[in-house]
Short mmCIF file of C-alpha atoms in Angstrom, two decimals:
data_model
loop_
_atom_site.label_atom_id
_atom_site.label_comp_id
_atom_site.label_asym_id
_atom_site.label_seq_id
_atom_site.Cartn_x
_atom_site.Cartn_y
_atom_site.Cartn_z
CA MET A 1 -0.34 -0.06 0.22
CA LEU A 2 1.00 3.32 -0.45
CA ALA A 3 3.41 4.92 2.49
CA ARG A 4 0.78 7.67 4.48
CA SER A 5 4.33 9.39 5.10
CA ALA A 6 5.38 9.61 1.56
CA VAL A 7 3.07 13.01 0.51
CA PRO A 8 5.40 15.10 -1.51
CA SER A 9 5.79 18.45 -0.06
CA ALA A 10 6.45 19.84 -4.12
CA ALA A 11 4.97 19.20 -7.30
CA PRO A 12 7.05 16.40 -9.36
CA ALA A 13 7.94 17.00 -12.71
CA THR A 14 5.73 14.94 -14.73
CA PRO A 15 7.06 11.29 -15.26
CA THR A 16 7.61 10.41 -18.93
CA LEU A 17 4.97 7.32 -20.16
CA ALA A 18 7.49 5.07 -19.83
CA SER A 19 9.13 6.33 -16.86
CA ALA A 20 6.13 5.62 -15.67
CA ARG A 21 5.25 2.22 -17.10
CA ARG A 22 9.40 1.29 -14.80
CA ALA A 23 7.55 2.24 -12.11
CA GLN A 24 4.52 -0.15 -12.66
CA ARG A 25 7.09 -2.73 -13.92
CA THR A 26 4.53 -3.38 -16.55
CA PRO A 27 5.65 -5.34 -19.52
CA ARG A 28 5.14 -2.96 -22.24
CA ARG A 29 2.67 -5.33 -25.41
CA ALA A 30 3.05 -4.41 -28.76
CA TRP A 31 -0.32 -3.57 -29.41
CA GLY A 32 0.74 -2.70 -33.38
CA ALA A 33 1.47 0.20 -35.31
CA GLY A 34 0.88 3.46 -33.50
CA GLY A 35 -0.74 1.33 -30.04
CA CYS A 36 -3.89 1.33 -29.34
CA TRP A 37 -4.98 4.19 -29.81
CA PRO A 38 -5.61 4.16 -34.30
CA TRP A 39 -8.67 1.68 -33.71
CA VAL A 40 -10.71 4.86 -31.84
CA ALA A 41 -12.06 6.17 -34.57
CA GLY A 42 -14.00 3.12 -36.07
CA PHE A 43 -16.17 4.06 -33.15
CA SER A 44 -18.69 5.98 -35.28
CA ALA A 45 -19.29 2.58 -37.24
CA LEU A 46 -21.06 1.37 -33.99
CA ALA A 47 -23.90 0.18 -35.20
CA SER A 48 -22.58 -2.12 -37.77
CA GLN A 49 -22.46 -6.11 -37.67
CA MET A 50 -23.79 -7.71 -34.67
CA ARG A 51 -24.10 -10.93 -33.44
CA PRO A 52 -24.39 -12.69 -30.05
CA GLY A 53 -20.97 -14.09 -28.30
CA PRO A 54 -20.58 -17.41 -26.47
CA LYS A 55 -20.52 -17.53 -22.58
CA SER A 56 -17.33 -16.15 -21.10
CA SER A 57 -15.33 -18.34 -18.47
CA GLN A 58 -16.34 -18.51 -14.47
CA ALA A 59 -12.55 -18.16 -13.28
CA LEU A 60 -12.70 -14.93 -11.80
CA ARG A 61 -15.45 -15.64 -10.13
CA ARG A 62 -13.56 -18.80 -8.19
CA LEU A 63 -9.65 -16.24 -8.23
CA GLY A 64 -12.02 -13.93 -6.79
CA ARG A 65 -13.49 -15.69 -3.66
CA MET A 66 -10.31 -17.25 -2.85
CA ALA A 67 -8.00 -13.79 -2.79
CA MET A 68 -11.22 -12.64 -0.45
CA SER A 69 -10.71 -15.55 1.64
CA SER A 70 -7.58 -15.02 2.21
CA LYS A 71 -7.97 -11.34 3.15
CA LEU A 72 -11.02 -11.33 5.31
CA SER A 73 -9.92 -13.77 8.28
CA GLY A 74 -11.69 -12.88 11.94
CA THR A 75 -14.84 -10.00 12.18
CA ARG A 76 -15.18 -6.44 10.37
CA ARG A 77 -13.47 -3.48 12.79
CA GLY A 78 -16.01 -1.65 14.17
CA LEU A 79 -15.47 1.85 12.31
CA SER A 80 -16.07 5.32 12.11
CA LEU A 81 -15.28 8.29 9.36
CA GLY A 82 -12.33 8.97 11.63
CA ILE A 83 -10.35 11.56 8.65
CA ALA A 84 -7.46 12.18 10.13
CA SER A 85 -8.27 11.24 13.25
CA ALA A 86 -7.45 8.29 15.74
CA GLY A 87 -9.44 6.21 18.74
CA LEU A 88 -10.20 3.52 20.36
CA ALA A 89 -12.73 0.78 19.66
CA GLY A 90 -13.76 0.83 22.85
CA PRO A 91 -12.46 0.05 26.25
CA ALA A 92 -10.19 -2.35 26.86
CA THR A 93 -9.31 -5.03 29.48
CA ALA A 94 -6.68 -7.74 30.64
CA GLU A 95 -8.24 -10.61 28.51
CA ALA A 96 -9.14 -9.33 24.92
CA PRO A 97 -7.55 -5.37 24.59
CA ALA A 98 -10.32 -3.57 22.38
CA PRO A 99 -8.34 -2.77 19.01
CA ALA A 100 -7.57 0.17 17.92
CA GLU A 101 -9.57 1.69 15.18
CA PRO A 102 -7.10 2.54 12.63
CA MET A 103 -5.93 6.23 11.16
CA ARG A 104 -7.96 7.55 8.37
CA GLN A 105 -6.22 10.74 6.32
CA LEU A 106 -7.81 12.46 4.03
CA PHE A 107 -6.14 14.26 0.61
CA ARG A 108 -7.50 16.75 -1.72
CA VAL A 109 -5.14 16.40 -4.94
CA ALA A 110 -4.16 19.06 -6.77
CA PRO A 111 -4.54 18.85 -10.93
CA ALA A 112 -0.81 18.78 -12.12
CA ALA A 113 -0.99 21.65 -13.75
CA SER A 114 -1.88 23.73 -11.07
CA GLY A 115 1.84 22.55 -9.77
CA SER A 116 0.95 21.67 -6.57
CA ALA A 117 1.43 18.83 -4.23
CA PRO A 118 -1.78 16.62 -2.11
CA LYS A 119 -3.10 18.51 0.50
CA LYS A 120 -3.51 16.33 3.29
CA LEU A 121 -7.10 17.94 5.88
CA SER A 122 -7.65 17.34 8.83
CA ARG A 123 -11.15 17.95 10.31
CA THR A 124 -11.87 19.33 14.24
CA SER A 125 -15.48 17.99 13.51
CA SER A 126 -17.69 15.61 12.19
CA GLU A 127 -18.60 17.33 9.07
CA PHE A 128 -17.04 16.49 5.69
CA PRO A 129 -15.70 18.91 3.75
CA GLN A 130 -18.15 21.05 2.11
CA GLU A 131 -17.19 20.17 -1.31
CA LEU A 132 -18.17 16.55 -0.88
CA ALA A 133 -21.25 17.49 2.11
CA ASP A 134 -23.02 20.85 0.07
CA ASP A 135 -21.11 21.63 -3.09
CA CYS A 136 -21.36 18.81 -5.68
CA ASP A 137 -23.90 16.69 -7.27
CA VAL A 138 -21.85 13.29 -7.60
CA VAL A 139 -19.52 11.77 -5.28
CA ILE A 140 -18.03 8.83 -6.67
CA LEU A 141 -16.14 6.68 -4.34
CA GLY A 142 -13.55 3.87 -5.89
CA GLU A 143 -12.60 0.55 -4.41
CA HIS A 144 -9.86 -2.08 -4.82
CA HIS A 145 -11.86 -4.98 -5.14
CA ASN A 146 -10.02 -7.05 -3.06
CA SER A 147 -9.25 -4.89 -0.42
CA SER A 148 -11.07 -5.59 3.23
CA SER A 149 -9.98 -1.79 4.58
CA ASP A 150 -11.75 -0.33 1.42
CA HIS A 151 -14.84 -2.11 1.75
CA SER A 152 -14.85 -1.37 5.41
CA MET A 153 -14.45 2.28 4.82
CA GLU A 154 -17.19 2.70 1.74
CA ALA A 155 -19.57 1.23 4.16
CA ASP A 156 -19.05 4.43 7.46
CA PHE A 157 -18.34 6.22 4.18
CA THR A 158 -21.85 5.81 2.84
CA ARG A 159 -23.85 5.55 6.60
CA GLU A 160 -22.52 9.00 7.49
CA PHE A 161 -22.55 10.59 4.10
CA THR A 162 -25.94 9.62 3.04
CA LYS A 163 -27.24 10.64 6.77
CA GLU A 164 -24.88 14.04 6.68
CA ARG A 165 -25.95 14.62 2.66
CA GLY A 166 -29.51 13.79 3.97
CA ARG A 167 -29.64 16.28 7.05
CA ARG A 168 -28.71 19.07 4.56
CA ALA A 169 -30.13 19.13 1.84
CA GLY A 170 -33.71 18.23 2.87
CA ILE A 171 -33.56 14.78 0.99
CA PRO A 172 -31.14 11.63 0.81
CA PRO A 173 -28.86 11.04 -2.12
CA ALA A 174 -28.83 7.90 -4.09
CA VAL A 175 -26.11 5.16 -3.88
CA GLY A 176 -25.18 3.97 -7.41
CA LEU A 177 -23.82 0.31 -7.23
CA GLU A 178 -21.75 -1.10 -10.06
CA MET A 179 -22.06 -4.77 -8.24
CA VAL A 180 -26.04 -4.29 -9.77
CA GLU A 181 -26.95 -5.06 -12.94
CA GLN A 182 -29.37 -2.61 -14.31
CA GLN A 183 -32.33 -5.04 -14.72
CA PHE A 184 -32.61 -5.55 -11.44
CA GLN A 185 -33.61 -2.45 -10.50
CA PRO A 186 -36.87 -3.57 -9.53
CA ILE A 187 -35.50 -5.40 -6.96
CA LEU A 188 -33.55 -2.44 -5.21
CA ASP A 189 -35.95 -0.37 -5.17
CA SER A 190 -38.40 -3.26 -3.41
CA PHE A 191 -35.52 -3.56 -0.87
CA GLY A 192 -35.68 0.21 0.22
CA ARG A 193 -39.15 -0.04 0.56
CA GLY A 194 -38.38 -3.08 3.48
CA GLU A 195 -40.17 -5.84 1.51
CA MET A 196 -37.30 -8.14 1.67
CA THR A 197 -34.03 -9.09 3.64
CA VAL A 198 -30.74 -8.57 2.91
CA LYS A 199 -30.87 -12.15 2.06
CA ASP A 200 -33.42 -11.75 -0.05
CA LEU A 201 -31.73 -9.10 -2.00
CA TYR A 202 -28.91 -11.58 -2.70
CA GLU A 203 -30.35 -14.25 -4.52
CA ALA A 204 -32.56 -11.80 -6.41
CA THR A 205 -30.00 -9.99 -7.87
CA GLU A 206 -28.46 -13.41 -8.91
CA TRP A 207 -25.19 -11.85 -6.54
CA SER A 208 -23.24 -15.60 -6.98
CA LYS A 209 -23.36 -15.58 -10.79
CA ARG A 210 -22.86 -11.78 -11.52
CA TRP A 211 -20.77 -10.39 -9.30
CA VAL A 212 -17.15 -11.82 -8.33
CA TRP A 213 -16.60 -10.82 -4.44
CA PRO A 214 -18.22 -12.03 -1.72
CA PHE A 215 -22.11 -10.47 -1.03
CA ASP A 216 -20.65 -10.38 2.96
CA LEU A 217 -18.28 -6.99 1.84
CA TYR A 218 -21.03 -4.91 0.79
CA ALA A 219 -24.46 -5.79 2.85
CA PRO A 220 -23.48 -3.25 5.16
CA VAL A 221 -23.58 -0.60 1.65
CA PHE A 222 -26.70 -1.71 1.39
CA GLU A 223 -27.91 -1.58 4.97
CA ALA A 224 -26.43 1.82 5.46
CA ALA A 225 -28.57 3.52 2.54
CA ARG A 226 -31.71 2.32 3.94
CA GLN A 227 -31.27 3.07 7.06
CA ASN A 228 -30.60 6.28 6.43
CA GLY A 229 -33.54 6.60 3.29
CA SER A 230 -31.02 6.62 0.20
CA PRO A 231 -32.04 5.11 -3.02
CA LEU A 232 -30.53 2.02 -4.75
CA VAL A 233 -29.68 2.20 -7.89
CA ALA A 234 -27.93 -0.36 -10.32
CA LEU A 235 -25.29 0.41 -12.71
CA ASN A 236 -23.62 -2.36 -14.56
CA PRO A 237 -24.98 -3.53 -17.99
CA ALA A 238 -26.40 -6.88 -17.60
CA THR A 239 -23.72 -10.27 -17.79
CA GLU A 240 -25.17 -11.46 -21.59
CA VAL A 241 -24.39 -7.99 -22.89
CA ARG A 242 -21.18 -7.81 -21.28
CA ARG A 243 -19.76 -11.81 -22.36
CA ARG A 244 -19.58 -10.49 -26.35
CA LEU A 245 -17.70 -6.83 -26.35
CA PRO A 246 -14.01 -9.11 -25.17
CA LEU A 247 -15.18 -11.18 -28.27
CA GLU A 248 -16.22 -8.84 -30.82
CA GLY A 249 -16.31 -5.43 -29.64
CA LEU A 250 -18.72 -2.79 -30.15
CA ARG A 251 -20.86 -4.46 -33.21
CA ALA A 252 -21.85 -6.99 -30.71
CA LEU A 253 -24.21 -4.56 -29.49
CA THR A 254 -27.92 -4.77 -30.81
CA GLN A 255 -30.45 -1.44 -31.19
CA GLU A 256 -31.77 -2.57 -28.31
CA ASP A 257 -28.34 -2.56 -26.43
CA ARG A 258 -27.62 0.73 -27.80
CA GLY A 259 -30.36 2.42 -26.78
CA LEU A 260 -30.34 1.25 -22.77
CA TYR A 261 -26.98 1.55 -22.57
CA LEU A 262 -25.08 3.35 -25.20
CA PRO A 263 -27.53 6.35 -26.19
CA ASP A 264 -25.02 8.93 -26.77
CA ALA A 265 -22.72 7.16 -29.46
CA VAL A 266 -21.35 10.98 -30.55
CA GLY A 267 -20.46 12.20 -27.36
CA PHE A 268 -19.02 8.23 -26.69
CA ALA A 269 -16.38 8.60 -29.20
CA ALA A 270 -15.63 11.91 -28.30
CA THR A 271 -14.47 11.71 -25.50
CA LEU A 272 -11.64 8.45 -26.35
CA ARG A 273 -10.19 11.83 -28.83
CA GLU A 274 -9.21 13.44 -25.57
CA PRO A 275 -5.63 14.24 -25.71
CA ALA A 276 -4.87 12.14 -22.34
CA PHE A 277 -7.20 9.27 -23.18
CA ARG A 278 -4.65 7.68 -24.85
CA SER A 279 -1.79 7.55 -21.86
CA TYR A 280 -5.34 6.33 -19.66
CA ALA A 281 -5.93 3.50 -22.12
CA ASP A 282 -1.91 2.14 -21.35
CA LEU A 283 -1.26 3.22 -17.95
CA VAL A 284 -4.75 2.35 -16.40
CA VAL A 285 -6.63 -0.16 -18.62
CA MET A 286 -4.12 -2.24 -21.35
CA PRO A 287 -2.26 -4.05 -18.49
CA SER A 288 -4.38 -6.27 -17.30
CA TYR A 289 -4.84 -7.39 -20.49
CA ASP A 290 -2.71 -9.98 -20.89
CA THR A 291 -3.65 -11.07 -17.21
CA HIS A 292 -7.49 -11.40 -18.69
CA VAL A 293 -6.54 -13.54 -21.95
CA ALA A 294 -4.29 -16.04 -19.55
CA GLY A 295 -7.38 -16.66 -17.57
CA GLU A 296 -9.55 -16.85 -20.29
CA TRP A 297 -11.74 -14.34 -18.65
CA LEU A 298 -12.62 -12.87 -21.99
CA GLY A 299 -13.98 -16.13 -23.21
CA SER A 300 -10.84 -17.26 -25.36
CA ARG A 301 -7.22 -17.33 -25.22
CA ASP A 302 -7.02 -17.02 -28.82
CA GLU A 303 -5.64 -12.81 -29.38
CA THR A 304 -6.96 -13.44 -32.43
CA VAL A 305 -10.21 -13.14 -30.84
CA ALA A 306 -10.48 -11.39 -27.67
CA THR A 307 -8.09 -8.70 -29.17
CA PRO A 308 -6.59 -5.70 -27.21
CA GLN A 309 -8.72 -3.71 -29.17
CA ASN A 310 -11.65 -5.13 -28.33
CA PHE A 311 -10.74 -5.70 -24.43
CA LEU A 312 -10.30 -1.94 -24.67
CA SER A 313 -14.08 -1.57 -26.64
CA ALA A 314 -14.81 -3.38 -23.37
CA ARG A 315 -14.32 -1.65 -20.55
CA VAL A 316 -14.85 2.03 -22.02
CA PHE A 317 -18.77 0.46 -22.58
CA ARG A 318 -18.65 -0.28 -19.51
CA ASP A 319 -17.80 3.22 -17.93
CA GLU A 320 -20.64 5.00 -20.37
CA ALA A 321 -23.32 2.66 -19.61
CA MET A 322 -22.49 3.46 -16.04
CA ALA A 323 -22.17 7.09 -16.54
CA TYR A 324 -25.25 6.77 -18.56
CA ALA A 325 -27.95 4.94 -15.51
CA ALA A 326 -26.31 7.56 -13.13
CA TRP A 327 -27.52 10.44 -15.60
CA ARG A 328 -30.82 8.65 -16.76
CA TYR A 329 -31.93 8.67 -12.61
CA LEU A 330 -30.32 12.33 -11.33
CA ASN A 331 -32.95 13.67 -14.78
CA LYS A 332 -35.17 11.52 -13.32
CA ASP A 333 -35.50 12.45 -9.73
CA GLN A 334 -33.74 16.29 -9.90
CA ARG A 335 -33.27 16.76 -6.07
CA ARG A 336 -31.00 14.13 -5.01
CA GLY A 337 -27.61 14.08 -5.37
CA MET A 338 -25.95 11.18 -5.71
CA LEU A 339 -23.04 8.35 -4.51
CA LEU A 340 -21.34 6.20 -6.78
CA ILE A 341 -19.66 2.84 -5.42
CA VAL A 342 -17.72 1.68 -8.54
CA GLY A 343 -13.98 -0.15 -9.21
CA CYS A 344 -10.83 2.26 -8.94
CA ASP A 345 -10.20 1.67 -12.50
CA HIS A 346 -13.50 3.41 -13.39
CA VAL A 347 -12.54 6.76 -11.28
CA ARG A 348 -8.50 7.19 -11.51
CA TYR A 349 -7.26 9.86 -13.58
CA ASP A 350 -11.14 11.34 -14.50
CA PHE A 351 -11.33 9.05 -17.30
CA GLY A 352 -13.62 6.52 -16.76
CA ILE A 353 -17.11 7.22 -15.27
CA PRO A 354 -16.35 10.81 -13.88
CA ALA A 355 -15.75 12.67 -17.41
CA ARG A 356 -18.65 10.91 -19.11
CA LEU A 357 -20.81 11.76 -16.63
CA LYS A 358 -19.49 15.36 -16.87
CA ARG A 359 -20.14 15.06 -20.16
CA LEU A 360 -23.67 14.54 -20.02
CA GLY A 361 -24.05 16.36 -16.94
CA SER A 362 -23.08 19.60 -18.99
CA GLY A 363 -26.37 20.90 -18.76
CA SER A 364 -27.08 20.75 -22.45
CA THR A 365 -30.37 20.25 -23.15
CA ARG A 366 -30.66 16.92 -25.52
CA TRP A 367 -33.06 14.37 -27.41
CA GLN A 368 -34.31 11.18 -26.28
CA ALA A 369 -36.10 9.41 -29.52
CA GLU A 370 -38.62 7.69 -28.33
CA ARG A 371 -38.05 4.67 -31.41
CA PRO A 372 -36.05 3.65 -33.78
CA LEU A 373 -35.88 6.04 -35.97
CA LEU A 374 -34.08 7.46 -40.00
CA LEU A 375 -31.73 9.88 -40.26
CA HIS A 376 -32.85 11.53 -43.44
CA SER A 377 -29.73 13.77 -45.71
CA ALA A 378 -31.73 16.46 -45.66
CA LYS A 379 -35.65 17.86 -44.79
CA SER A 380 -37.01 15.49 -47.20
CA ALA A 381 -39.12 12.38 -46.68
CA THR A 382 -37.90 11.72 -50.24
CA SER A 383 -33.67 12.20 -49.19
CA ALA A 384 -31.87 9.86 -48.38
CA VAL A 385 -31.70 7.93 -45.48
CA GLN A 386 -27.65 7.93 -44.14
CA GLY A 387 -28.51 6.19 -40.73
CA GLN A 388 -30.94 5.10 -37.92
CA LEU A 389 -31.21 5.98 -34.46
CA ALA A 390 -31.37 3.43 -31.63
CA ALA A 391 -34.75 4.24 -29.63
CA GLY A 392 -33.73 5.64 -26.52
CA GLU A 393 -30.76 7.65 -28.07
CA VAL A 394 -29.76 11.05 -26.90
CA PHE A 395 -28.85 13.71 -29.64
CA GLN A 396 -28.33 16.86 -30.08
CA ALA A 397 -29.65 19.01 -32.51
CA GLU A 398 -31.23 22.06 -33.64
CA ALA A 399 -35.71 22.14 -34.48
CA ASP A 400 -36.99 24.72 -36.73
CA GLY A 401 -40.38 23.31 -36.99
CA GLU A 402 -40.09 20.75 -39.83
CA ALA A 403 -36.93 18.72 -39.20
CA LEU A 404 -34.41 18.38 -36.38
CA LYS A 405 -30.60 18.95 -38.02
CA LEU A 406 -28.05 16.78 -35.54
CA GLN A 407 -24.96 18.13 -35.13
CA ASP A 408 -21.87 16.69 -36.91
CA GLN A 409 -23.53 16.15 -40.18
CA ARG A 410 -25.14 13.42 -39.02
CA GLY A 411 -28.80 14.11 -40.74
CA PHE A 412 -32.15 15.04 -40.20
CA VAL A 413 -35.40 13.60 -38.07
CA LEU A 414 -38.28 14.39 -39.69
CA PRO A 415 -41.85 14.93 -37.92
CA ASP A 416 -44.34 11.81 -37.63
CA LYS A 417 -45.90 11.72 -40.90
CA ASP A 418 -49.51 11.09 -39.39
CA THR A 419 -49.01 13.40 -36.57
CA GLY A 420 -47.01 16.25 -37.25
CA ALA A 421 -44.70 15.39 -34.04
CA PHE A 422 -41.58 14.77 -33.46
CA PRO A 423 -40.68 11.07 -32.26
CA CYS A 424 -38.43 12.55 -29.82
CA SER A 425 -39.02 14.08 -26.40
CA LEU A 426 -37.10 16.96 -24.63
CA VAL A 427 -34.17 15.80 -21.82
CA GLU A 428 -33.64 19.08 -20.12
CA GLY A 429 -29.91 18.44 -18.53
CA ARG A 430 -28.97 18.83 -15.46
CA LYS A 431 -25.90 20.46 -14.93
CA LEU A 432 -24.02 18.40 -12.57
CA LYS A 433 -20.76 18.82 -10.11
CA ILE A 434 -18.85 15.77 -9.78
CA THR A 435 -16.08 15.02 -7.41
CA THR A 436 -14.13 12.07 -7.22
CA VAL A 437 -12.25 9.86 -4.02
CA LEU A 438 -10.39 7.24 -4.23
CA LEU A 439 -9.23 4.46 -1.27
CA ASN A 440 -6.54 3.53 -0.58
CA PRO A 441 -4.16 3.87 -3.57
CA THR A 442 -1.19 2.27 -4.03
CA ALA A 443 1.45 2.55 -4.97
CA GLN A 444 2.03 1.53 -8.56
CA GLU A 445 -1.33 4.06 -8.80
CA GLY A 446 0.72 6.65 -8.00
CA LEU A 447 3.07 6.37 -10.40
CA ALA A 448 5.76 5.85 -7.21
CA THR A 449 9.52 6.72 -8.66
CA GLY A 450 12.09 7.63 -7.12
CA GLY A 451 10.69 6.78 -3.53
CA ARG A 452 7.54 9.30 -3.64
CA PRO A 453 4.10 8.84 -4.86
CA GLN A 454 3.23 11.06 -7.31
CA TRP A 455 -0.62 11.61 -8.24
CA TYR A 456 -0.86 12.53 -11.73
CA LEU A 457 -1.41 10.94 -14.93
CA PRO A 458 1.48 11.37 -17.56
CA ALA A 459 0.80 12.34 -20.92
CA GLU A 460 2.70 13.21 -23.48
CA ASN A 461 3.99 16.91 -24.65
CA THR A 462 0.89 17.47 -22.09
CA GLN A 463 -0.02 17.62 -17.84
CA GLY A 464 -3.29 15.35 -17.12
CA PRO A 465 -5.00 15.53 -15.05
CA ALA A 466 -5.14 14.01 -11.23
CA LEU A 467 -4.84 10.33 -9.50
CA ALA A 468 -8.52 11.46 -7.75
CA ASP A 469 -10.22 14.53 -6.42
CA TYR A 470 -9.53 14.05 -3.64
CA ILE A 471 -7.72 10.53 -1.32
CA TRP A 472 -8.77 8.71 1.07
CA ALA A 473 -5.62 6.67 2.95
CA GLU A 474 -6.15 4.35 5.71
CA ALA A 475 -2.88 4.40 7.94
#
C-alpha cells in the first residue's frame, strides 16, 4: 500500500510514459503500429455487424473468492469516518484488548498543471469537507475490490455521507452500485421499501452468478443506505451483454443494447479522442489485458479473437453504461445527489465514469428517440436515408419546425407524417458537479518514482488530470 507518510512536499515533475511504465513494472505490449490508439476512430460505425457471443469463463469469480478469503479473516472492525483522527474502538480489558481504530487521512489532490502537491486535510468536527457534503451533486467512490479495508471504509462513508447529506439537503442522496446489474433495479426498489431482507437481495440479484466478490463485503452498504432512506441504483450492464464485447467489440451491441446502455454514441466517441485518453488507456486499462487472456476471462485465449481492441472496447463501454445509468436517474429525480461505488479503475484519472458523467451532465438540452428513427440527408421524406437512431438514443439537434438537424452533419429527423410531431422527447439536462474519492491508492496507482508517490497522470506533451479529487487513505 502507499506509504501515508510519503506525501510529496512539492509537485513532482510530470514523468514520461516510459518512466511510468518502468515504475509500474508492467511489460509493454506491442499493440501494433501506433499503439492501441488508431482503432478509436472505428467507434463511429457503432451499429454494424451485431451478433451474439459465447459465454465467458467463471475463473475470475473463483479467483476473487480465493483472494478475498485470505484477506477477510476475523470479524469486521468497528469503524467511523475518522478522517485525520484516531481513537479506540472501545474500552480495553486484560483478557481481550480492543483493537485500535485505524488512522484515516483525507488528501485533496491538486491538478498536475497547478504545480501544487496533494494537501492533507485535518478536521476539527465530524463534518465532511464542504465540497463533499454540500457543493457537489455526485461523489464517485473508487474501491479496490480485493481490499477489506476499502470495503470497511466505503460502508462507513455510505452511512455517514447519506446521513449528513440528507440532513443538509433535506433529502438523502441515492447510492449507485457497480455490483448490481441494471435489470435488477426493481429488486433494489423493493429492498428500499423494506419488502425484502438482505438475504433476499442476495438471491434476487443473482449475486453469486453476476459479481465476483463476496456479498458479505457489500451488505453493510445496502443496510446503511436503506437505514438513511437512500434509494439504491443499479449501474452495471447485464452480464449477457458484457460477455459478447471482449470477443466481438462494439459491433456485438444490438439496437436495443445501444438505446439502453450507449445512447450518446457521438459524445462517447468524442471522449475517446481527448488528448490524454491514450495515456489513460495505456496505463490504466491495457496492463491487465494479458492477465485476462491467460485466465480465459474474456471467453477465449486466442488473442486474434479476444483482441486488445475488443478488451478496451468492453472496458470503456462499461464506463459509459454506468455513467448513463447515473445520469438517467439524476435527471428523473433532480432533487437528489448521488454517491457512486465502483471499482477504482472506473475512477482513476477522470477518464472512466467521471469524464462521461461530466459530459452527460454538462447541462445541455438533448432529444431522446422514443422509437428507432431514420436519419435523412435533407428536410424531405424523399431524401436519402443516411443512418438510424436506436430507441432511447440521446442526441443534440436544432429544431426549426420542419425537422431536427443533428450536430456533426449526421442528418435530419423528420416529424411523424400522421401526427406532425417529432417522435422524440426533450431531455432537460441537469448540470452536475462531480467529485471523485479514491480509497487507499497503491504505489502503482500513484506511479511511484524515486521513492515518492506521484498522483498525476503522465501524458505525452501534456499534463494530465490528477489521480482523483480526493484520496482517503488508511494508515
